[in-house]
Amino acid sequence: MKTDKKQNQYRVNEQIRVREVRIVGESGSTVMPTKEALDMARQQGVDLVEISPNANPPVCRLIDYSKFLYQQKKRAKEMKAKQVKVEVKEIRFGPQTDEHDYQFKLKHAKEFLEEGNKVRAYVFFRGRSILFKEQGEVLLLRFANDLEEWGKVESMPSLEGKKMFLYLAPKKAGVAKKSQQARDREAEALEAKESARQAKSVVEDVDVETPANGGLLANAKISADALKKLTETEDE
């Protein structure tokens, strides 16, 4: 049934009843009357296959129809193989999770998002701990903020029964937005590096010139020699 449905998806040869078509191939595209295109297909021993019926004029190819269906099936299989299966990973917190446990779960959430998976974080309220639901909400909002570079919030914290959920989806590779804290750290590092470079440049600029390059010490030596020669001349 699937094969029949696939075959009926395209119009072939005499099923194409428009006045003219655009033939595409390796050498480019050409618009011609449909009758002429059919004659060309018969001469080459192939079929006239309509691949884009909504174009004006419709786009066709001169190809063996069986081969065309095989190529389409192969391409669909390859695309399906390339599709990454997105999983939803769960991160569970208590309303009073300590800092060490929080950082441990934050690390795992980063790894999940980097792998392309979604993250469902939730705070579980047991018994009277439901009184701390505001504290749980603050925890989840902090969690979302700390993962800003890796994931985007799909759903803000919401209480469902005894659980408060937060949903995060991975950001696309290469477009992750850096948090303000990360940008501030980078700016401070660049500023410190520039300050160090300028300080080094100042030290090099005020370095005392040596006699070898005609500096102050060289001039002092020349003056002393001249005075000595003048004294010797007077003595003579």
mmCIF file of N, CA, C and O in Angstrom, residues 119-211:
data_model
loop_
_atom_site.group_PDB
_atom_site.id
_atom_site.type_symbol
_atom_site.label_atom_id
_atom_site.label_comp_id
_atom_site.label_asym_id
_atom_site.label_seq_id
_atom_site.Cartn_x
_atom_site.Cartn_y
_atom_site.Cartn_z
ATOM 1 N N VAL A 119 15.662 18.802 28.896
ATOM 2 C CA VAL A 119 15.771 18.574 30.344
ATOM 3 C C VAL A 119 14.458 18.965 31.008
ATOM 4 O O VAL A 119 13.926 20.057 30.762
ATOM 5 N N ARG A 120 13.958 18.047 31.821
ATOM 6 C CA ARG A 120 12.781 18.336 32.639
ATOM 7 C C ARG A 120 13.232 18.305 34.093
ATOM 8 O O ARG A 120 13.469 17.235 34.665
ATOM 9 N N ALA A 121 13.372 19.475 34.680
ATOM 10 C CA ALA A 121 13.783 19.567 36.084
ATOM 11 C C ALA A 121 12.536 19.774 36.938
ATOM 12 O O ALA A 121 11.615 20.483 36.531
ATOM 13 N N TYR A 122 12.532 19.131 38.086
ATOM 14 C CA TYR A 122 11.367 19.318 38.955
ATOM 15 C C TYR A 122 11.770 19.213 40.415
ATOM 16 O O TYR A 122 12.753 18.575 40.784
ATOM 17 N N VAL A 123 10.996 19.902 41.220
ATOM 18 C CA VAL A 123 11.150 19.847 42.674
ATOM 19 C C VAL A 123 9.996 19.019 43.217
ATOM 20 O O VAL A 123 8.836 19.293 42.920
ATOM 21 N N PHE A 124 10.358 18.001 43.997
ATOM 22 C CA PHE A 124 9.339 17.116 44.564
ATOM 23 C C PHE A 124 9.068 17.529 46.008
ATOM 24 O O PHE A 124 9.979 17.596 46.835
ATOM 25 N N PHE A 125 7.808 17.834 46.297
ATOM 26 C CA PHE A 125 7.417 18.252 47.644
ATOM 27 C C PHE A 125 6.783 17.070 48.363
ATOM 28 O O PHE A 125 5.750 16.558 47.937
ATOM 29 N N ARG A 126 7.436 16.650 49.434
ATOM 30 C CA ARG A 126 6.937 15.503 50.209
ATOM 31 C C ARG A 126 6.276 16.012 51.497
ATOM 32 O O ARG A 126 6.898 16.755 52.273
ATOM 33 N N GLY A 127 5.020 15.622 51.700
ATOM 34 C CA GLY A 127 4.316 15.985 52.935
ATOM 35 C C GLY A 127 4.163 17.488 53.100
ATOM 36 O O GLY A 127 3.725 18.202 52.198
ATOM 37 N N ARG A 128 4.594 17.978 54.269
ATOM 38 C CA ARG A 128 4.443 19.396 54.590
ATOM 39 C C ARG A 128 5.444 20.280 53.857
ATOM 40 O O ARG A 128 5.377 21.505 53.956
ATOM 41 N N SER A 129 6.373 19.674 53.098
ATOM 42 C CA SER A 129 7.360 20.485 52.370
ATOM 43 C C SER A 129 6.708 21.316 51.261
ATOM 44 O O SER A 129 7.342 22.198 50.687
ATOM 45 N N ILE A 130 5.419 21.042 50.956
ATOM 46 C CA ILE A 130 4.702 21.825 49.966
ATOM 47 C C ILE A 130 4.613 23.285 50.399
ATOM 48 O O ILE A 130 4.404 24.189 49.580
ATOM 49 N N LEU A 131 4.828 23.527 51.701
ATOM 50 C CA LEU A 131 4.837 24.895 52.207
ATOM 51 C C LEU A 131 6.004 25.693 51.647
ATOM 52 O O LEU A 131 6.007 26.924 51.690
ATOM 53 N N PHE A 132 7.029 24.984 51.130
ATOM 54 C CA PHE A 132 8.219 25.644 50.598
ATOM 55 C C PHE A 132 8.173 25.750 49.075
ATOM 56 O O PHE A 132 9.199 25.763 48.412
ATOM 57 N N LYS A 133 6.970 25.817 48.510
ATOM 58 C CA LYS A 133 6.881 25.841 47.041
ATOM 59 C C LYS A 133 7.539 27.077 46.440
ATOM 60 O O LYS A 133 8.100 27.026 45.336
ATOM 61 N N GLU A 134 7.493 28.235 47.161
ATOM 62 C CA GLU A 134 8.167 29.431 46.650
ATOM 63 C C GLU A 134 9.675 29.196 46.585
ATOM 64 O O GLU A 134 10.353 29.622 45.653
ATOM 65 N N GLN A 135 10.195 28.482 47.575
ATOM 66 C CA GLN A 135 11.618 28.167 47.596
ATOM 67 C C GLN A 135 11.985 27.245 46.434
ATOM 68 O O GLN A 135 13.036 27.379 45.816
ATOM 69 N N GLY A 136 11.091 26.320 46.112
ATOM 70 C CA GLY A 136 11.314 25.442 44.968
ATOM 71 C C GLY A 136 11.304 26.201 43.665
ATOM 72 O O GLY A 136 12.089 25.922 42.749
ATOM 73 N N GLU A 137 10.422 27.189 43.557
ATOM 74 C CA GLU A 137 10.354 27.997 42.336
ATOM 75 C C GLU A 137 11.638 28.793 42.154
ATOM 76 O O GLU A 137 12.172 28.893 41.042
ATOM 77 N N VAL A 138 12.148 29.369 43.236
ATOM 78 C CA VAL A 138 13.407 30.119 43.171
ATOM 79 C C VAL A 138 14.550 29.210 42.726
ATOM 80 O O VAL A 138 15.395 29.597 41.920
ATOM 81 N N LEU A 139 14.555 27.991 43.226
ATOM 82 C CA LEU A 139 15.592 27.021 42.863
ATOM 83 C C LEU A 139 15.557 26.721 41.359
ATOM 84 O O LEU A 139 16.601 26.713 40.689
ATOM 85 N N LEU A 140 14.367 26.507 40.814
ATOM 86 C CA LEU A 140 14.242 26.194 39.394
ATOM 87 C C LEU A 140 14.607 27.388 38.518
ATOM 88 O O LEU A 140 15.211 27.223 37.448
ATOM 89 N N LEU A 141 14.265 28.590 38.959
ATOM 90 C CA LEU A 141 14.622 29.787 38.191
ATOM 91 C C LEU A 141 16.132 30.001 38.185
ATOM 92 O O LEU A 141 16.715 30.397 37.173
ATOM 93 N N ARG A 142 16.772 29.707 39.309
ATOM 94 C CA ARG A 142 18.232 29.778 39.356
ATOM 95 C C ARG A 142 18.843 28.737 38.419
ATOM 96 O O ARG A 142 19.813 29.013 37.707
ATOM 97 N N PHE A 143 18.255 27.576 38.417
ATOM 98 C CA PHE A 143 18.712 26.485 37.549
ATOM 99 C C PHE A 143 18.644 26.905 36.076
ATOM 100 O O PHE A 143 19.588 26.688 35.305
ATOM 101 N N ALA A 144 17.542 27.525 35.694
ATOM 102 C CA ALA A 144 17.373 27.987 34.308
ATOM 103 C C ALA A 144 18.387 29.066 33.964
ATOM 104 O O ALA A 144 18.946 29.094 32.860
ATOM 105 N N ASN A 145 18.646 29.970 34.901
ATOM 106 C CA ASN A 145 19.604 31.050 34.661
ATOM 107 C C ASN A 145 21.023 30.521 34.501
ATOM 108 O O ASN A 145 21.778 30.969 33.629
ATOM 109 N N ASP A 146 21.388 29.526 35.315
ATOM 110 C CA ASP A 146 22.734 28.951 35.239
ATOM 111 C C ASP A 146 22.940 28.146 33.960
ATOM 112 O O ASP A 146 24.083 27.889 33.570
ATOM 113 N N LEU A 147 21.855 27.745 33.323
ATOM 114 C CA LEU A 147 21.943 26.964 32.078
ATOM 115 C C LEU A 147 21.629 27.810 30.853
ATOM 116 O O LEU A 147 21.385 27.279 29.768
ATOM 117 N N GLU A 148 21.666 29.116 31.008
ATOM 118 C CA GLU A 148 21.284 30.027 29.926
ATOM 119 C C GLU A 148 22.126 29.823 28.668
ATOM 120 O O GLU A 148 21.646 29.976 27.548
ATOM 121 N N GLU A 149 23.423 29.474 28.848
ATOM 122 C CA GLU A 149 24.309 29.290 27.702
ATOM 123 C C GLU A 149 23.998 28.014 26.932
ATOM 124 O O GLU A 149 24.319 27.898 25.749
ATOM 125 N N TRP A 150 23.406 27.041 27.583
ATOM 126 C CA TRP A 150 23.206 25.722 26.983
ATOM 127 C C TRP A 150 21.757 25.429 26.584
ATOM 128 O O TRP A 150 21.513 24.634 25.690
ATOM 129 N N GLY A 151 20.796 26.035 27.272
ATOM 130 C CA GLY A 151 19.403 25.713 26.991
ATOM 131 C C GLY A 151 18.486 26.917 27.118
ATOM 132 O O GLY A 151 18.826 27.918 27.755
ATOM 133 N N LYS A 152 17.332 26.813 26.499
ATOM 134 C CA LYS A 152 16.324 27.865 26.591
ATOM 135 C C LYS A 152 15.088 27.317 27.289
ATOM 136 O O LYS A 152 14.749 26.137 27.155
ATOM 137 N N VAL A 153 14.422 28.161 28.020
ATOM 138 C CA VAL A 153 13.253 27.749 28.797
ATOM 139 C C VAL A 153 12.071 27.539 27.863
ATOM 140 O O VAL A 153 11.702 28.433 27.104
ATOM 141 N N GLU A 154 11.497 26.354 27.901
ATOM 142 C CA GLU A 154 10.286 26.057 27.132
ATOM 143 C C GLU A 154 9.040 26.300 27.957
ATOM 144 O O GLU A 154 7.991 26.658 27.424
ATOM 145 N N SER A 155 9.168 26.083 29.255
ATOM 146 C CA SER A 155 8.014 26.265 30.141
ATOM 147 C C SER A 155 8.516 26.710 31.509
ATOM 148 O O SER A 155 9.398 26.065 32.081
ATOM 149 N N MET A 156 7.993 27.808 32.005
ATOM 150 C CA MET A 156 8.386 28.329 33.314
ATOM 151 C C MET A 156 7.892 27.387 34.414
ATOM 152 O O MET A 156 7.002 26.560 34.180
ATOM 153 N N PRO A 157 8.478 27.496 35.625
ATOM 154 C CA PRO A 157 8.071 26.603 36.717
ATOM 155 C C PRO A 157 6.572 26.612 36.966
ATOM 156 O O PRO A 157 5.953 27.668 37.075
ATOM 157 N N SER A 158 5.996 25.424 37.004
ATOM 158 C CA SER A 158 4.563 25.296 37.268
ATOM 159 C C SER A 158 4.327 24.097 38.170
ATOM 160 O O SER A 158 4.970 23.052 38.020
ATOM 161 N N LEU A 159 3.404 24.236 39.083
ATOM 162 C CA LEU A 159 3.116 23.190 40.061
ATOM 163 C C LEU A 159 2.061 22.241 39.521
ATOM 164 O O LEU A 159 0.988 22.668 39.080
ATOM 165 N N GLU A 160 2.399 20.956 39.517
ATOM 166 C CA GLU A 160 1.479 19.906 39.099
ATOM 167 C C GLU A 160 1.445 18.857 40.202
ATOM 168 O O GLU A 160 2.335 18.029 40.304
ATOM 169 N N GLY A 161 0.393 18.918 41.011
ATOM 170 C CA GLY A 161 0.311 18.010 42.152
ATOM 171 C C GLY A 161 1.386 18.326 43.173
ATOM 172 O O GLY A 161 1.470 19.447 43.677
ATOM 173 N N LYS A 162 2.260 17.350 43.450
ATOM 174 C CA LYS A 162 3.344 17.546 44.416
ATOM 175 C C LYS A 162 4.677 17.862 43.742
ATOM 176 O O LYS A 162 5.719 17.845 44.387
ATOM 177 N N LYS A 163 4.629 18.134 42.432
ATOM 178 C CA LYS A 163 5.857 18.424 41.692
ATOM 179 C C LYS A 163 5.753 19.763 40.983
ATOM 180 O O LYS A 163 4.705 20.099 40.426
ATOM 181 N N MET A 164 6.870 20.502 40.987
ATOM 182 C CA MET A 164 6.952 21.747 40.247
ATOM 183 C C MET A 164 7.955 21.541 39.114
ATOM 184 O O MET A 164 9.122 21.219 39.349
ATOM 185 N N PHE A 165 7.496 21.705 37.876
ATOM 186 C CA PHE A 165 8.308 21.371 36.705
ATOM 187 C C PHE A 165 8.867 22.608 36.019
ATOM 188 O O PHE A 165 8.254 23.673 35.988
ATOM 189 N N LEU A 166 10.044 22.397 35.412
ATOM 190 C CA LEU A 166 10.668 23.391 34.540
ATOM 191 C C LEU A 166 11.195 22.641 33.319
ATOM 192 O O LEU A 166 11.878 21.626 33.462
ATOM 193 N N TYR A 167 10.867 23.124 32.121
ATOM 194 C CA TYR A 167 11.290 22.436 30.899
ATOM 195 C C TYR A 167 12.313 23.285 30.150
ATOM 196 O O TYR A 167 12.103 24.480 29.916
ATOM 197 N N LEU A 168 13.428 22.637 29.750
ATOM 198 C CA LEU A 168 14.497 23.304 29.006
ATOM 199 C C LEU A 168 14.777 22.555 27.716
ATOM 200 O O LEU A 168 14.785 21.324 27.700
ATOM 201 N N ALA A 169 15.017 23.298 26.654
ATOM 202 C CA ALA A 169 15.374 22.702 25.364
ATOM 203 C C ALA A 169 16.775 23.146 24.996
ATOM 204 O O ALA A 169 17.188 24.267 25.330
ATOM 205 N N PRO A 170 17.546 22.286 24.311
ATOM 206 C CA PRO A 170 18.928 22.665 23.951
ATOM 207 C C PRO A 170 18.943 23.775 22.925
ATOM 208 O O PRO A 170 18.071 23.850 22.061
ATOM 209 N N LYS A 171 19.928 24.639 23.046
ATOM 210 C CA LYS A 171 20.124 25.670 22.028
ATOM 211 C C LYS A 171 20.859 25.053 20.862
ATOM 212 O O LYS A 171 21.612 24.100 21.015
ATOM 213 N N LYS A 172 20.679 25.617 19.679
ATOM 214 C CA LYS A 172 21.356 25.111 18.497
ATOM 215 C C LYS A 172 22.851 25.338 18.627
ATOM 216 O O LYS A 172 23.291 26.348 19.156
ATOM 217 N N ALA A 173 23.590 24.419 18.062
ATOM 218 C CA ALA A 173 25.033 24.508 18.132
ATOM 219 C C ALA A 173 25.523 25.748 17.449
ATOM 220 O O ALA A 173 25.102 26.092 16.357
ATOM 221 N N GLY A 174 26.485 26.416 18.220
ATOM 222 C CA GLY A 174 27.128 27.562 17.616
ATOM 223 C C GLY A 174 26.419 28.870 17.844
ATOM 224 O O GLY A 174 26.934 29.916 17.551
ATOM 225 N N VAL A 175 25.175 28.820 18.415
ATOM 226 C CA VAL A 175 24.450 30.062 18.646
ATOM 227 C C VAL A 175 24.103 30.233 20.123
ATOM 228 O O VAL A 175 23.234 31.001 20.476
ATOM 229 N N ALA A 176 24.771 29.496 20.970
ATOM 230 C CA ALA A 176 24.495 29.603 22.392
ATOM 231 C C ALA A 176 24.796 31.013 22.885
ATOM 232 O O ALA A 176 25.847 31.571 22.599
ATOM 233 N N LYS A 177 23.855 31.602 23.593
ATOM 234 C CA LYS A 177 24.021 32.940 24.107
ATOM 235 C C LYS A 177 24.719 32.879 25.455
ATOM 236 O O LYS A 177 24.324 32.153 26.351
ATOM 237 N N LYS A 178 25.776 33.675 25.602
ATOM 238 C CA LYS A 178 26.522 33.669 26.851
ATOM 239 C C LYS A 178 25.773 34.474 27.903
ATOM 240 O O LYS A 178 25.166 35.501 27.596
ATOM 241 N N SER A 179 25.864 34.024 29.144
ATOM 242 C CA SER A 179 25.214 34.734 30.229
ATOM 243 C C SER A 179 25.973 36.024 30.519
ATOM 244 O O SER A 179 27.123 36.198 30.125
ATOM 245 N N GLN A 180 25.313 36.926 31.238
ATOM 246 C CA GLN A 180 25.945 38.199 31.569
ATOM 247 C C GLN A 180 27.175 37.973 32.430
ATOM 248 O O GLN A 180 28.195 38.672 32.286
ATOM 249 N N GLN A 181 27.114 36.980 33.329
ATOM 250 C CA GLN A 181 28.273 36.690 34.173
ATOM 251 C C GLN A 181 29.468 36.257 33.334
ATOM 252 O O GLN A 181 30.599 36.689 33.586
ATOM 253 N N ALA A 182 29.218 35.415 32.325
ATOM 254 C CA ALA A 182 30.313 34.956 31.463
ATOM 255 C C ALA A 182 30.895 36.109 30.665
ATOM 256 O O ALA A 182 32.106 36.219 30.492
ATOM 257 N N ARG A 183 30.018 36.985 30.160
ATOM 258 C CA ARG A 183 30.507 38.139 29.400
ATOM 259 C C ARG A 183 31.328 39.063 30.280
ATOM 260 O O ARG A 183 32.346 39.613 29.847
ATOM 261 N N ASP A 184 30.899 39.254 31.536
ATOM 262 C CA ASP A 184 31.646 40.109 32.458
ATOM 263 C C ASP A 184 33.018 39.525 32.756
ATOM 264 O O ASP A 184 34.019 40.255 32.822
ATOM 265 N N ARG A 185 33.080 38.191 32.943
ATOM 266 C CA ARG A 185 34.368 37.557 33.220
ATOM 267 C C ARG A 185 35.326 37.710 32.045
ATOM 268 O O ARG A 185 36.507 37.976 32.220
ATOM 269 N N GLU A 186 34.807 37.545 30.821
ATOM 270 C CA GLU A 186 35.646 37.696 29.636
ATOM 271 C C GLU A 186 36.142 39.132 29.495
ATOM 272 O O GLU A 186 37.294 39.371 29.128
ATOM 273 N N ALA A 187 35.269 40.106 29.798
ATOM 274 C CA ALA A 187 35.660 41.514 29.704
ATOM 275 C C ALA A 187 36.754 41.842 30.714
ATOM 276 O O ALA A 187 37.713 42.561 30.407
ATOM 277 N N GLU A 188 36.622 41.307 31.936
ATOM 278 C CA GLU A 188 37.636 41.538 32.961
ATOM 279 C C GLU A 188 38.968 40.922 32.564
ATOM 280 O O GLU A 188 40.031 41.510 32.783
ATOM 281 N N ALA A 189 38.925 39.731 31.974
ATOM 282 C CA ALA A 189 40.153 39.065 31.551
ATOM 283 C C ALA A 189 40.850 39.851 30.441
ATOM 284 O O ALA A 189 42.076 40.029 30.451
ATOM 285 N N LEU A 190 40.066 40.347 29.485
ATOM 286 C CA LEU A 190 40.648 41.140 28.400
ATOM 287 C C LEU A 190 41.230 42.446 28.917
ATOM 288 O O LEU A 190 42.298 42.889 28.468
ATOM 289 N N GLU A 191 40.538 43.064 29.870
ATOM 290 C CA GLU A 191 41.024 44.320 30.446
ATOM 291 C C GLU A 191 42.332 44.107 31.199
ATOM 292 O O GLU A 191 43.263 44.911 31.090
ATOM 293 N N ALA A 192 42.418 43.000 31.956
ATOM 294 C CA ALA A 192 43.646 42.698 32.691
ATOM 295 C C ALA A 192 44.806 42.422 31.733
ATOM 296 O O ALA A 192 45.936 42.852 31.957
ATOM 297 N N LYS A 193 44.506 41.721 30.648
ATOM 298 C CA LYS A 193 45.531 41.417 29.654
ATOM 299 C C LYS A 193 46.050 42.681 28.987
ATOM 300 O O LYS A 193 47.252 42.857 28.773
ATOM 301 N N GLU A 194 45.136 43.609 28.678
ATOM 302 C CA GLU A 194 45.523 44.866 28.039
ATOM 303 C C GLU A 194 46.343 45.728 28.996
ATOM 304 O O GLU A 194 47.324 46.367 28.602
ATOM 305 N N SER A 195 45.965 45.736 30.276
ATOM 306 C CA SER A 195 46.709 46.504 31.276
ATOM 307 C C SER A 195 48.129 45.978 31.409
ATOM 308 O O SER A 195 49.092 46.743 31.516
ATOM 309 N N ALA A 196 48.273 44.648 31.405
ATOM 310 C CA ALA A 196 49.603 44.037 31.510
ATOM 311 C C ALA A 196 50.447 44.388 30.296
ATOM 312 O O ALA A 196 51.644 44.665 30.400
ATOM 313 N N ARG A 197 49.807 44.403 29.113
ATOM 314 C CA ARG A 197 50.547 44.732 27.888
ATOM 315 C C ARG A 197 51.017 46.175 27.919
ATOM 316 O O ARG A 197 52.163 46.486 27.560
ATOM 317 N N GLN A 198 50.151 47.099 28.371
ATOM 318 C CA GLN A 198 50.517 48.504 28.433
ATOM 319 C C GLN A 198 51.631 48.734 29.461
ATOM 320 O O GLN A 198 52.536 49.536 29.229
ATOM 321 N N ALA A 199 51.557 48.022 30.607
ATOM 322 C CA ALA A 199 52.592 48.162 31.626
ATOM 323 C C ALA A 199 53.952 47.713 31.089
ATOM 324 O O ALA A 199 54.982 48.354 31.316
ATOM 325 N N LYS A 200 53.951 46.624 30.356
ATOM 326 C CA LYS A 200 55.193 46.123 29.763
ATOM 327 C C LYS A 200 55.750 47.112 28.762
ATOM 328 O O LYS A 200 56.956 47.344 28.682
ATOM 329 N N SER A 201 54.860 47.752 27.983
ATOM 330 C CA SER A 201 55.285 48.727 26.982
ATOM 331 C C SER A 201 55.916 49.943 27.630
ATOM 332 O O SER A 201 56.917 50.476 27.161
ATOM 333 N N VAL A 202 55.342 50.388 28.777
ATOM 334 C CA VAL A 202 55.885 51.540 29.495
ATOM 335 C C VAL A 202 57.276 51.243 30.012
ATOM 336 O O VAL A 202 58.198 52.054 29.928
ATOM 337 N N VAL A 203 57.479 50.033 30.573
ATOM 338 C CA VAL A 203 58.791 49.635 31.099
ATOM 339 C C VAL A 203 59.832 49.650 29.998
ATOM 340 O O VAL A 203 60.952 50.107 30.163
ATOM 341 N N GLU A 204 59.455 49.159 28.812
ATOM 342 C CA GLU A 204 60.397 49.119 27.694
ATOM 343 C C GLU A 204 60.735 50.523 27.211
ATOM 344 O O GLU A 204 61.862 50.810 26.821
ATOM 345 N N ASP A 205 59.752 51.456 27.262
ATOM 346 C CA ASP A 205 59.979 52.821 26.786
ATOM 347 C C ASP A 205 60.925 53.600 27.689
ATOM 348 O O ASP A 205 61.678 54.449 27.213
ATOM 349 N N VAL A 206 60.906 53.340 29.008
ATOM 350 C CA VAL A 206 61.737 54.118 29.938
ATOM 351 C C VAL A 206 63.054 53.418 30.230
ATOM 352 O O VAL A 206 63.824 53.865 31.069
ATOM 353 N N ASP A 207 63.394 52.379 29.561
ATOM 354 C CA ASP A 207 64.647 51.662 29.769
ATOM 355 C C ASP A 207 65.823 52.559 29.394
ATOM 356 O O ASP A 207 65.843 53.193 28.348
ATOM 357 N N VAL A 208 66.810 52.639 30.271
ATOM 358 C CA VAL A 208 67.967 53.515 30.053
ATOM 359 C C VAL A 208 68.787 52.989 28.903
ATOM 360 O O VAL A 208 69.092 51.809 28.835
ATOM 361 N N GLU A 209 69.173 53.897 27.976
ATOM 362 C CA GLU A 209 69.957 53.491 26.833
ATOM 363 C C GLU A 209 71.380 53.184 27.252
ATOM 364 O O GLU A 209 71.954 53.811 28.141
ATOM 365 N N THR A 210 71.987 52.236 26.611
ATOM 366 C CA THR A 210 73.340 51.778 26.941
ATOM 367 C C THR A 210 74.349 52.497 26.069
ATOM 368 O O THR A 210 74.009 53.078 25.042
ATOM 369 N N PRO A 211 75.624 52.461 26.425
ATOM 370 C CA PRO A 211 76.657 53.114 25.618
ATOM 371 C C PRO A 211 76.669 52.601 24.191
ATOM 372 O O PRO A 211 77.026 53.320 23.285
#
